[in-house]
């Protein structure tokens, strides 16, 4: 029977399942036919069907990647922020902030969060997302100052295969990953103006093109931006585009520094202590009277982030069941002689007759010097303590002519 099968006249067609960018395999047809074989029109129809199948495979693969990316982002959000009270405290400032977030959350409008480093801008952004109708979709955060300028555009918009050296496959940008959800652009004031132009077009048209591509991609996202810079001053100085500033400053939220929210320090300190006690398997009964005095008398130039890091260090080194003054060596009051002799004093900028940019630069320099000194010049430790991106730290070192040990270069 098998010999008879192979002696029968046969027609074989082998057509590649491929697109311009990728080959998935081949379509192999082996048919018993008359001696006349297949007609040209039949072969062309088979080829067209193979090309259509390849395109369908490409669409399916792209959709699978988008869904997988979305699921990863959702999983990350749920793991990182499960059972966490994002906005804590019962002070008038906290109550007002909660009302503001509730008012802005479901309006789906662009929000600009203003505040000094460490005041909790990303926490507020996540609270806005979780209180909105997009809470089940991804929250994608981008630190605009932490990404190298030559990669920032590809990170935001994605890139087609071959768009630049090393682009061996299609890459999805943060806009696509945030589709349906929220895109949070932190340190928006550090964006170069050419990228501001592209972002402005995306915000107006809700469309974008990947690097190296010419296909418009429809987008549906909510944008939240944050900065510690005075953008109005930057617009006047010509370093930030006015049209882009007015486009992102639809609804603004200004966060006060921790020094102006003294009533929240105890609440936040106890919250962080419980968190780290559970993490390190310890059982703390709270803070000693001396430790509480230090927490309340310190100026907290690094704001909530600095407070969190201080409590974490104390929870690690404290040997008793109560956090004492000795576990908070950097928390001495500004008037303490030991503090002024060991650490460079951060200037009280509000009492210094400087222009805003001069005052900000003075603060950045002194803040970096103090952090470098307290971490023995370890850049990785400075990054962890301050939450400032490594590129920004190196940029400040160069700008202010500082060595990694905190001394002047």
Coordinates of C-alpha atoms in Angstrom, one line a residue:
X1 CA 0.0 0.0 0.0
X2 CA 2.8 2.4 0.9
X3 CA 4.6 1.8 -2.4
X4 CA 1.5 2.4 -4.3
X5 CA 1.0 5.7 -2.4
X6 CA 4.5 7.0 -3.5
X7 CA 4.0 5.8 -7.1
X8 CA 0.9 8.0 -7.4
X9 CA 1.5 11.5 -9.0
X10 CA 2.0 14.0 -6.2
X11 CA 2.2 17.8 -5.8
X12 CA 4.3 19.4 -3.0
X13 CA 4.2 23.0 -2.0
X14 CA 6.5 24.5 0.7
X15 CA 5.8 28.2 1.5
X16 CA 7.6 30.2 4.3
X17 CA 5.5 31.6 7.2
X18 CA 7.4 34.9 7.4
X19 CA 7.1 38.7 7.7
X20 CA 9.7 41.4 7.0
X21 CA 11.1 41.0 10.6
X22 CA 10.6 37.3 11.5
X23 CA 10.2 33.8 10.1
X24 CA 8.0 31.4 12.1
X25 CA 8.3 28.3 10.0
X26 CA 7.0 26.9 6.7
X27 CA 3.7 25.7 5.4
X28 CA 4.2 22.2 3.8
X29 CA 1.5 20.7 1.6
X30 CA 1.8 17.2 0.1
X31 CA -1.1 16.2 -2.1
X32 CA -2.0 13.5 -4.5
X33 CA -2.8 15.2 -7.8
X34 CA -3.2 14.4 -11.4
X35 CA -0.2 14.6 -13.6
X36 CA -1.1 18.2 -14.6
X37 CA 0.0 19.4 -11.1
X38 CA -1.1 22.6 -9.3
X39 CA -2.2 25.7 -11.2
X40 CA -0.4 29.0 -10.7
X41 CA -3.5 30.6 -9.2
X42 CA -3.7 27.8 -6.6
X43 CA 0.0 28.3 -5.6
X44 CA -0.5 32.0 -5.4
X45 CA -3.5 31.5 -3.1
X46 CA -1.5 29.2 -0.9
X47 CA 1.3 31.8 -0.7
X48 CA -1.2 34.6 0.2
X49 CA -2.7 32.4 2.9
X50 CA 0.7 31.7 4.4
X51 CA 1.5 35.5 4.4
X52 CA -1.8 36.2 6.2
X53 CA -1.1 33.5 8.7
X54 CA 2.3 35.0 9.4
X55 CA 0.8 38.4 10.0
X56 CA -1.7 36.9 12.4
X57 CA 1.1 35.2 14.3
X58 CA 2.9 38.5 14.6
X59 CA -0.2 40.2 15.9
X60 CA -0.8 37.4 18.4
X61 CA 2.8 37.6 19.6
X62 CA 2.7 41.4 20.0
X63 CA -0.6 41.1 22.0
X64 CA 0.9 38.4 24.1
X65 CA 3.9 40.5 25.0
X66 CA 1.7 43.5 25.9
X67 CA -0.6 41.4 28.1
X68 CA 2.4 39.8 29.8
X69 CA 4.0 43.2 30.4
X70 CA 0.7 44.5 31.8
X71 CA 0.3 41.5 34.1
X72 CA 3.9 41.9 35.3
X73 CA 3.2 45.6 36.1
X74 CA 0.0 44.7 37.9
X75 CA 1.7 41.9 39.9
X76 CA 4.5 44.3 40.9
X77 CA 2.0 46.9 42.1
X78 CA 0.1 44.4 44.2
X79 CA 3.3 42.9 45.7
X80 CA 4.9 46.3 46.5
X81 CA 1.8 48.1 47.9
X82 CA -0.4 45.5 49.3
X83 CA -1.9 46.4 52.8
X84 CA 0.0 49.7 52.8
X85 CA -1.7 52.9 54.0
X86 CA -0.4 55.2 51.4
X87 CA -1.3 58.5 53.1
X88 CA -0.9 58.4 56.8
X89 CA -1.5 60.9 59.6
X90 CA -4.5 62.8 61.0
X91 CA -3.0 66.3 60.8
X92 CA -4.8 69.1 59.0
X93 CA -2.2 68.8 56.2
X94 CA -2.8 65.1 55.8
X95 CA -6.6 65.5 55.9
X96 CA -6.4 68.2 53.2
X97 CA -4.1 66.1 51.1
X98 CA -6.6 63.1 51.3
X99 CA -9.4 65.4 50.2
X100 CA -7.3 66.7 47.3
X101 CA -6.4 63.2 46.1
X102 CA -10.1 62.1 46.4
X103 CA -11.1 65.1 44.2
X104 CA -8.4 64.5 41.6
X105 CA -8.4 60.7 41.5
X106 CA -11.4 60.0 39.3
X107 CA -11.2 63.0 37.0
X108 CA -8.6 61.3 34.8
X109 CA -6.9 64.6 34.3
X110 CA -3.1 65.2 34.3
X111 CA -1.7 65.9 37.7
X112 CA 1.6 67.7 38.6
X113 CA 2.9 66.9 42.1
X114 CA 5.3 69.5 43.5
X115 CA 7.6 69.0 46.6
X116 CA 11.1 68.7 47.8
X117 CA 13.0 65.5 47.6
X118 CA 11.7 62.8 49.9
X119 CA 8.3 64.4 50.6
X120 CA 6.4 61.4 49.1
X121 CA 5.6 62.4 45.6
X122 CA 5.5 58.9 44.3
X123 CA 3.4 57.7 47.2
X124 CA 0.8 60.4 46.4
X125 CA 1.0 59.3 42.7
X126 CA 0.3 55.7 43.6
X127 CA -2.6 56.8 45.9
X128 CA -4.1 58.7 43.0
X129 CA -3.8 55.6 40.8
X130 CA -5.3 53.3 43.5
X131 CA -8.2 55.6 44.1
X132 CA -9.0 55.9 40.4
X133 CA -11.0 53.8 38.0
X134 CA -7.7 52.6 36.5
X135 CA -6.5 51.0 39.7
X136 CA -6.6 47.4 38.2
X137 CA -4.4 48.5 35.3
X138 CA -0.6 49.1 35.4
X139 CA 1.1 51.9 37.3
X140 CA 4.4 52.5 35.5
X141 CA 6.9 54.8 37.1
X142 CA 9.8 56.5 35.3
X143 CA 12.5 58.5 37.0
X144 CA 13.5 60.9 34.2
X145 CA 16.8 61.9 35.9
X146 CA 17.9 58.3 36.5
X147 CA 17.9 57.3 32.9
X148 CA 20.9 58.2 30.6
X149 CA 19.8 60.8 28.0
X150 CA 20.7 58.5 25.1
X151 CA 18.3 55.8 26.3
X152 CA 15.5 58.0 27.7
X153 CA 13.7 58.3 24.4
X154 CA 13.8 54.5 23.8
X155 CA 12.6 53.9 27.4
X156 CA 9.6 56.1 27.0
X157 CA 8.5 55.4 23.4
X158 CA 10.0 52.0 22.7
X159 CA 11.9 51.0 19.6
X160 CA 11.6 48.8 16.5
X161 CA 14.2 46.2 15.7
X162 CA 17.3 47.8 14.3
X163 CA 16.3 51.4 15.3
X164 CA 19.7 51.8 17.0
X165 CA 22.8 49.8 17.7
X166 CA 21.9 46.9 19.9
X167 CA 18.2 46.9 19.2
X168 CA 18.0 43.3 18.2
X169 CA 14.3 43.0 18.7
X170 CA 11.2 45.2 19.1
X171 CA 11.1 47.0 22.5
X172 CA 8.0 48.3 24.1
X173 CA 8.3 51.7 25.8
X174 CA 6.8 52.9 29.1
X175 CA 3.8 54.5 27.3
X176 CA 2.7 51.2 25.9
X177 CA 3.3 49.4 29.2
X178 CA 1.1 51.9 30.9
X179 CA -1.7 51.6 28.3
X180 CA -5.0 51.5 30.2
X181 CA -3.4 52.6 33.4
X182 CA -1.2 55.4 34.8
X183 CA 2.2 56.7 33.7
X184 CA 4.2 58.5 36.4
X185 CA 7.0 60.7 35.3
X186 CA 9.2 61.6 38.3
X187 CA 11.7 64.5 38.1
X188 CA 9.9 65.8 35.0
X189 CA 12.0 69.0 35.3
X190 CA 15.1 67.1 34.1
X191 CA 13.7 66.2 30.7
X192 CA 15.5 67.7 27.7
X193 CA 13.5 70.0 25.6
X194 CA 13.5 67.8 22.4
X195 CA 11.8 65.1 24.4
X196 CA 9.4 67.6 25.9
X197 CA 8.3 68.3 22.3
X198 CA 7.6 64.6 21.6
X199 CA 5.8 64.2 24.9
X200 CA 3.6 67.3 24.1
X201 CA 2.5 65.7 20.9
X202 CA 1.7 62.4 22.6
X203 CA -0.4 64.2 25.3
X204 CA -2.3 66.2 22.7
X205 CA -3.0 63.3 20.2
X206 CA -2.8 60.3 22.4
X207 CA -0.7 58.6 19.7
X208 CA 3.0 57.8 19.4
X209 CA 5.5 56.1 17.2
X210 CA 8.3 53.8 18.4
X211 CA 11.8 54.8 17.5
X212 CA 12.5 53.6 14.0
X213 CA 8.8 53.0 13.3
X214 CA 6.2 54.9 11.2
X215 CA 3.1 53.3 12.6
X216 CA 0.9 55.4 14.9
X217 CA 0.0 53.5 18.2
X218 CA -3.2 54.5 20.0
X219 CA -2.7 55.2 23.7
X220 CA -5.0 55.4 26.7
X221 CA -3.3 56.4 29.9
X222 CA -3.5 58.9 32.8
X223 CA -0.3 61.0 33.3
X224 CA 1.0 62.1 36.6
X225 CA 4.2 64.1 36.8
X226 CA 6.4 65.2 39.8
X227 CA 9.3 67.5 40.3
X228 CA 11.3 69.2 43.1
X229 CA 12.1 72.1 40.8
X230 CA 10.3 75.4 40.3
X231 CA 9.1 74.9 36.8
X232 CA 7.8 78.5 36.4
X233 CA 11.3 79.7 37.1
X234 CA 12.6 77.2 34.6
X235 CA 10.2 78.4 32.0
X236 CA 11.3 82.0 32.6
X237 CA 15.0 80.9 32.3
X238 CA 14.2 79.1 29.0
X239 CA 15.2 75.7 30.3
X240 CA 11.7 74.3 30.3
X241 CA 9.1 74.7 27.5
X242 CA 6.1 76.9 28.4
X243 CA 3.7 75.0 26.3
X244 CA 4.7 71.7 27.9
X245 CA 4.5 73.2 31.4
X246 CA 0.9 74.4 30.8
X247 CA 0.0 71.0 29.4
X248 CA 1.1 69.1 32.4
X249 CA 0.0 71.6 35.1
X250 CA -3.7 71.0 34.8
X251 CA -4.2 70.0 38.4
X252 CA -1.3 70.6 40.9
X253 CA -0.7 69.2 44.3
X254 CA 2.0 70.8 46.5
X255 CA 3.5 68.7 49.3
X256 CA 4.9 70.5 52.3
X257 CA 8.3 69.5 53.7
X258 CA 8.3 67.4 56.9
X259 CA 9.7 70.3 58.9
X260 CA 6.3 72.0 58.4
X261 CA 4.4 68.8 59.4
X262 CA 6.0 68.2 62.8
X263 CA 2.7 66.7 64.1
X264 CA 3.1 63.8 61.7
X265 CA 6.6 62.7 62.7
X266 CA 5.5 60.5 65.6
X267 CA 2.8 58.8 63.5
X268 CA 5.3 58.2 60.6
X269 CA 8.0 57.1 63.0
X270 CA 5.8 54.5 64.7
X271 CA 4.6 53.3 61.3
X272 CA 8.1 52.7 60.0
X273 CA 9.2 51.1 63.3
X274 CA 6.4 48.6 63.1
X275 CA 7.2 47.9 59.5
X276 CA 10.9 47.2 60.2
X277 CA 10.3 45.4 63.4
X278 CA 8.2 42.9 61.5
X279 CA 10.8 42.7 58.7
X280 CA 13.7 42.1 61.0
X281 CA 11.8 39.8 63.4
X282 CA 12.2 42.3 66.4
X283 CA 9.7 43.4 69.1
X284 CA 10.1 47.1 69.9
X285 CA 8.0 48.9 72.5
X286 CA 8.4 52.3 70.8
X287 CA 10.8 55.2 71.3
X288 CA 12.5 56.5 74.5
X289 CA 11.7 60.1 75.5
X290 CA 15.2 61.2 74.4
X291 CA 14.7 59.6 71.0
X292 CA 11.4 61.3 70.5
X293 CA 12.9 64.6 71.3
X294 CA 15.6 64.1 68.7
X295 CA 13.0 63.0 66.1
X296 CA 11.0 66.2 66.8
X297 CA 13.9 68.6 67.0
X298 CA 15.7 67.6 63.8
X299 CA 15.0 69.6 60.6
X300 CA 14.7 66.6 58.3
X301 CA 16.1 68.1 55.1
X302 CA 15.6 64.7 53.4
X303 CA 12.0 64.7 54.5
X304 CA 10.0 61.4 54.9
X305 CA 12.6 59.4 53.0
X306 CA 15.3 60.4 55.4
X307 CA 13.0 59.7 58.4
X308 CA 12.3 56.2 57.0
X309 CA 16.0 55.5 56.5
X310 CA 16.8 56.7 60.0
X311 CA 14.2 54.4 61.6
X312 CA 15.5 51.5 59.5
X313 CA 19.1 52.0 60.7
X314 CA 17.9 52.4 64.3
X315 CA 15.9 49.1 64.1
X316 CA 19.0 47.3 62.8
X317 CA 21.5 48.6 65.4
X318 CA 19.3 49.0 68.5
X319 CA 20.1 46.3 71.1
X320 CA 17.2 47.0 73.5
X321 CA 13.5 46.6 73.1
X322 CA 13.1 50.4 72.7
X323 CA 14.7 52.8 70.2
X324 CA 17.0 55.1 72.1
X325 CA 19.0 58.3 71.4
X326 CA 22.2 56.2 70.7
X327 CA 20.5 54.5 67.8
X328 CA 19.8 57.9 66.1
X329 CA 23.4 59.4 66.0
X330 CA 22.6 61.7 63.0
X331 CA 19.4 63.0 64.6
X332 CA 20.9 65.5 66.9
X333 CA 19.2 68.9 67.2
X334 CA 20.7 71.7 65.0
X335 CA 22.0 73.4 68.1
X336 CA 24.0 70.4 69.3
X337 CA 27.8 71.1 69.3
X338 CA 28.6 67.5 68.3
X339 CA 26.3 67.7 65.3
X340 CA 27.7 71.0 64.0
X341 CA 31.3 69.8 64.5
X342 CA 30.8 66.4 62.7
X343 CA 28.4 67.3 59.9
X344 CA 28.3 70.2 57.5
X345 CA 25.3 72.3 58.5
X346 CA 22.5 72.5 55.9
X347 CA 21.6 76.2 55.5
X348 CA 18.2 77.5 56.4
X349 CA 17.4 78.6 52.9
X350 CA 14.3 80.6 53.8
X351 CA 16.5 82.9 55.8
X352 CA 19.1 83.2 53.1
X353 CA 18.7 86.2 50.7
X354 CA 19.3 84.2 47.5
X355 CA 17.5 83.8 44.2
X356 CA 15.6 80.5 44.0
X357 CA 18.1 78.8 41.7
X358 CA 21.0 79.8 43.9
X359 CA 19.3 78.6 47.1
X360 CA 18.4 75.3 45.4
X361 CA 21.9 74.7 44.3
X362 CA 23.3 75.6 47.7
X363 CA 20.9 73.1 49.3
X364 CA 21.8 70.4 46.7
X365 CA 25.5 70.8 47.4
X366 CA 25.2 70.7 51.2
X367 CA 22.7 67.9 51.1
X368 CA 25.0 65.8 48.9
X369 CA 28.0 66.6 51.1
X370 CA 26.2 65.5 54.2
X371 CA 25.0 62.3 52.6
X372 CA 28.4 61.4 51.2
X373 CA 30.0 62.1 54.6
X374 CA 27.5 59.9 56.5
X375 CA 28.0 57.1 54.1
X376 CA 31.8 57.2 53.9
X377 CA 31.7 58.2 50.2
X378 CA 29.8 55.1 49.1
X379 CA 27.7 56.2 46.2
X380 CA 25.5 53.1 46.2
X381 CA 24.7 53.8 49.9
X382 CA 23.9 57.4 49.0
X383 CA 21.5 56.3 46.3
X384 CA 19.7 53.9 48.8
X385 CA 19.6 56.6 51.5
X386 CA 18.4 59.5 49.5
X387 CA 16.5 57.8 46.6
X388 CA 18.3 60.1 44.2
X389 CA 19.4 58.4 40.9
X390 CA 23.1 57.6 40.4
X391 CA 23.3 59.8 37.2
X392 CA 21.9 62.8 39.2
X393 CA 24.5 62.2 42.0
X394 CA 27.4 62.1 39.5
X395 CA 26.0 65.2 37.8
X396 CA 25.9 67.1 41.1
X397 CA 29.4 65.9 42.0
X398 CA 30.6 67.4 38.7
X399 CA 28.5 70.6 39.0
X400 CA 29.6 71.4 42.5
X401 CA 33.2 70.1 42.1
X402 CA 32.9 67.6 45.0
X403 CA 34.9 64.5 45.7
X404 CA 33.1 61.3 46.7
X405 CA 34.2 61.8 50.4
X406 CA 32.2 65.1 50.4
X407 CA 35.2 67.4 50.3
X408 CA 35.6 70.1 47.7
X409 CA 37.5 69.0 44.6

